[in-house]
């Protein structure tokens, strides 16, 4: 190829690339660099704009210092992390959905079983109708019929319908789904509460008929379960330490998974935040200290972060689980009194304490059938069938097949999904808050991204908003780095 | 592929050029003013009247077009500061300082003086709404304050006596309890409330009744860390969370969903008897007239101690970057004209911006609505008598304080209702947050700092005089509430001159 021809080809290539390069420069790189610069200035829309040309001042790390002393920043950061508590469940849900869809595709011959299941659901709906009357049970009947119809149609279409339905939230416009959920969550007229109301009435009657079971039973059972789980985690941590499978950082992370629910439980009991934090810190420190004093079978490992990835992943499951049990401990004694007046369905978006869980449920709905499910479907299809055949020959159970073949083979996919989920989780919450709650009530659904919008576009402090954005970036970057550092080991294994 | 690319590029370029050359603005030879406002018959009629007003005065014609897609304050701000703002825009109560401080509002002080649409052409109480730091930035489209609308049928249905024209907080609570108890049988979900949620407005009304405002006399400090504010918060908590006389924000949203409407649900629910009362301005007539004949009365908001109600205006301002400043100023001047003011009077909107038109027969006795005459009289008399404008501190934006949901006042209120903040602590927390905002703004802006320092000295002098029980010169007080309160208490050295 002549030089002229090569230059021509290069020119044409660049021409094709130019729109993208220009777009990248204009809308990503330049704003990125500018926002970094702005984070160190006092840039305020109201004073530095087309009409007011006051000098811009470099204020060093002033915006960052102000941010970390802003009392609401910590609340909004907490909100952001709280909403991320749903991530492990979303990932597990995506995997579950992918597994079901894979099986549904193979289960065309099980149409009889599907029909039986559909009939059971329909019969259940009919019973609800007889029990509660059309007004209260209409929603249940509707859901029952819909589920049965979907089930049957899904089996008949070999899973294609399921795939489409599961993926539906991903190609539906975000704001439209938020408006839909807002209607679903309506405390009076929303179908969720309409479906919950007869159940809660029944539950109230049940609680009234045996108050002691809830005053004492529920807290005791919850406390018992929580103790068992906490004990299991403590024993496991010690064993990991003894066998040099966990370094110092891993033990600390594992202890934090126990300390956070303890602190929150104490807070719910009315202990001040500082005291609750201090008490759980002391308990955690004592446990960790005693663990570190134990001698190790294989000698002291130099890798302080050994096993950290596992502990962080486990913490993401343990913390929500222990929090649920802690809620059982706290709510139990007050249930009979609440039941006497009739337990009302929650005011999902209007109640300070329910607004975030309502967001999490909605996110789960969207996340289970999202791109994650598609990635898992792709991952499942790439697992060599010989592995399953070999396992079958060895007499492995379904659970063993999953834990020893499917799960390890899907590790790279899970790793990628968890990284992307953490990134989206930290950046998320803006659209939901803007469309559904405006960040309220009392800031309970304001996440960092919504805080950035408020400061930047409603108050005009662009410099400060940029600083918050860069702190958010640092968080995303730091957590992704940890994910790469500690998560990739499992992938390599 | 290359050919396809170039052909696509050429077609798109030609299409863009064709679109540009054939756009409707190019067909019009007269100046076009874009006005960000709601689309409604009143606005259409306003534009028609403006055109005939221009014609009658022999002025060149102007085209006015409504842009109702960009009413969000964030959009107005972003477009304005980017240099592509609309020529005219409505400014609502929490936006004035935001826009005026940014410099995107056209300063019309000189034109207003020359053409007779200065602040003296409207209600004295609105001075702070249209003039910032001595400069005028618009003119009111209407004016008014929220009064209590009583659905007489709802009161009669539940056998509850109607309140008098002047009533107290205790009477509000007593009547409210009776009505809510009678209207919502035990064991059923509450469907009827005494009044719609007014948490954005009510704290100010109640605080002012006790002689307390959000700011001190010079608006350099928040004064809510005061036992009187605790009393207000306690009472609000009781009304909302304990007695359920007033719905929470979420309950309001539920009621709106029940009504199947958005925007005008209050009126629909009021007409249906689910809100026994509304706290809203005269413009409610526009909506209520459409809902059929209703037996309504209007009384002043319940007051204990110092009688007051908020007064404000719907401000119309021009964009500093407009290509048609002369025509934009003409539109503002038109707002003082008789045809426009009579249009406001007969349409059922708030008070006409020029006070004398609220005393005309057209306003007081609209021939088609004799059932409204008593209400018109109340509006015309009460708002100018006890109406006090919002306190607008130059050191903190009103939006930061009063913006729905994210405003500090609302957040603290929500935290109290959610039981996350004790009423005793609410004032301290709110004052600390507002004072921190003031400190931040003052630190960032040297001009503001100078103004602040001067006013702090004035405040010290006021405090010293008050400590000695001596009257204070009116010119020292910039907070409209304190001016009115000091005047009522006889603590002023002279009458305010506006």
PDB file of N, CA, C and O in Angstrom, chain B residues 35 43 66 84 111 123 157 221-222 248 250 328 331 405 445-446 472 475:
ATOM      1  N   UNK B  35     -43.056  33.940  26.703  1.00  0.00           N
ATOM      2  CA  UNK B  35     -43.475  34.120  28.094  1.00  0.00           C
ATOM      3  C   UNK B  35     -43.617  32.742  28.740  1.00  0.00           C
ATOM      4  O   UNK B  35     -44.468  31.949  28.333  1.00  0.00           O
ATOM      5  N   UNK B  43     -54.439  33.576  30.405  1.00  0.00           N
ATOM      6  CA  UNK B  43     -53.209  34.042  29.766  1.00  0.00           C
ATOM      7  C   UNK B  43     -53.478  34.387  28.295  1.00  0.00           C
ATOM      8  O   UNK B  43     -52.942  35.373  27.776  1.00  0.00           O
ATOM      9  N   UNK B  66     -46.688  31.751  24.477  1.00  0.00           N
ATOM     10  CA  UNK B  66     -46.550  31.109  25.789  1.00  0.00           C
ATOM     11  C   UNK B  66     -45.656  29.876  25.681  1.00  0.00           C
ATOM     12  O   UNK B  66     -45.802  29.080  24.768  1.00  0.00           O
ATOM     13  N   UNK B  84     -30.125  31.806  26.918  1.00  0.00           N
ATOM     14  CA  UNK B  84     -31.257  31.486  26.042  1.00  0.00           C
ATOM     15  C   UNK B  84     -32.576  31.499  26.818  1.00  0.00           C
ATOM     16  O   UNK B  84     -33.462  30.687  26.558  1.00  0.00           O
ATOM     17  N   UNK B 111     -37.280  52.481  33.699  1.00  0.00           N
ATOM     18  CA  UNK B 111     -38.474  52.388  32.837  1.00  0.00           C
ATOM     19  C   UNK B 111     -39.745  52.426  33.681  1.00  0.00           C
ATOM     20  O   UNK B 111     -40.731  53.045  33.308  1.00  0.00           O
ATOM     21  N   UNK B 123     -49.452  47.271  45.850  1.00  0.00           N
ATOM     22  CA  UNK B 123     -49.629  47.276  47.311  1.00  0.00           C
ATOM     23  C   UNK B 123     -48.287  47.510  48.001  1.00  0.00           C
ATOM     24  O   UNK B 123     -47.280  46.887  47.632  1.00  0.00           O
ATOM     25  N   UNK B 157     -73.149  19.098  57.159  1.00  0.00           N
ATOM     26  CA  UNK B 157     -73.336  17.640  57.102  1.00  0.00           C
ATOM     27  C   UNK B 157     -72.922  16.975  58.417  1.00  0.00           C
ATOM     28  O   UNK B 157     -73.545  16.036  58.873  1.00  0.00           O
ATOM     29  N   UNK B 221     -29.940  37.081  61.042  1.00  0.00           N
ATOM     30  CA  UNK B 221     -29.863  35.879  61.867  1.00  0.00           C
ATOM     31  C   UNK B 221     -31.229  35.211  61.930  1.00  0.00           C
ATOM     32  O   UNK B 221     -32.258  35.893  61.897  1.00  0.00           O
ATOM     33  N   UNK B 222     -31.218  33.896  62.012  1.00  0.00           N
ATOM     34  CA  UNK B 222     -32.476  33.165  62.185  1.00  0.00           C
ATOM     35  C   UNK B 222     -32.844  33.201  63.672  1.00  0.00           C
ATOM     36  O   UNK B 222     -31.978  33.028  64.527  1.00  0.00           O
ATOM     37  N   UNK B 248     -50.603  14.750  56.349  1.00  0.00           N
ATOM     38  CA  UNK B 248     -49.175  14.897  56.069  1.00  0.00           C
ATOM     39  C   UNK B 248     -49.019  15.035  54.549  1.00  0.00           C
ATOM     40  O   UNK B 248     -49.978  14.839  53.797  1.00  0.00           O
ATOM     41  N   UNK B 250     -47.579  13.006  52.569  1.00  0.00           N
ATOM     42  CA  UNK B 250     -47.892  11.727  51.922  1.00  0.00           C
ATOM     43  C   UNK B 250     -49.395  11.503  51.875  1.00  0.00           C
ATOM     44  O   UNK B 250     -49.932  10.999  50.884  1.00  0.00           O
ATOM     45  N   UNK B 328     -40.665  44.189  26.213  1.00  0.00           N
ATOM     46  CA  UNK B 328     -40.861  43.485  27.495  1.00  0.00           C
ATOM     47  C   UNK B 328     -41.310  44.475  28.564  1.00  0.00           C
ATOM     48  O   UNK B 328     -42.214  44.187  29.366  1.00  0.00           O
ATOM     49  N   UNK B 331     -44.872  45.319  28.203  1.00  0.00           N
ATOM     50  CA  UNK B 331     -45.770  44.297  28.745  1.00  0.00           C
ATOM     51  C   UNK B 331     -45.936  44.501  30.260  1.00  0.00           C
ATOM     52  O   UNK B 331     -47.043  44.365  30.801  1.00  0.00           O
ATOM     53  N   UNK B 405     -40.346  20.118  50.169  1.00  0.00           N
ATOM     54  CA  UNK B 405     -39.606  18.902  50.505  1.00  0.00           C
ATOM     55  C   UNK B 405     -38.152  19.160  50.905  1.00  0.00           C
ATOM     56  O   UNK B 405     -37.715  18.733  51.965  1.00  0.00           O
ATOM     57  N   UNK B 445     -19.140  35.991  49.415  1.00  0.00           N
ATOM     58  CA  UNK B 445     -19.408  37.181  48.606  1.00  0.00           C
ATOM     59  C   UNK B 445     -19.005  38.447  49.380  1.00  0.00           C
ATOM     60  O   UNK B 445     -19.678  38.841  50.332  1.00  0.00           O
ATOM     61  N   UNK B 446     -17.911  39.086  48.974  1.00  0.00           N
ATOM     62  CA  UNK B 446     -17.426  40.257  49.729  1.00  0.00           C
ATOM     63  C   UNK B 446     -18.464  41.382  49.816  1.00  0.00           C
ATOM     64  O   UNK B 446     -18.576  42.053  50.846  1.00  0.00           O
ATOM     65  N   UNK B 472     -37.704  52.245  67.939  1.00  0.00           N
ATOM     66  CA  UNK B 472     -36.626  52.021  66.968  1.00  0.00           C
ATOM     67  C   UNK B 472     -36.973  52.756  65.673  1.00  0.00           C
ATOM     68  O   UNK B 472     -38.132  52.727  65.246  1.00  0.00           O
ATOM     69  N   UNK B 475     -36.489  52.914  59.602  1.00  0.00           N
ATOM     70  CA  UNK B 475     -35.535  52.652  58.509  1.00  0.00           C
ATOM     71  C   UNK B 475     -34.538  51.560  58.871  1.00  0.00           C
ATOM     72  O   UNK B 475     -33.894  50.982  58.003  1.00  0.00           O
TER      73      UNK B 475
END
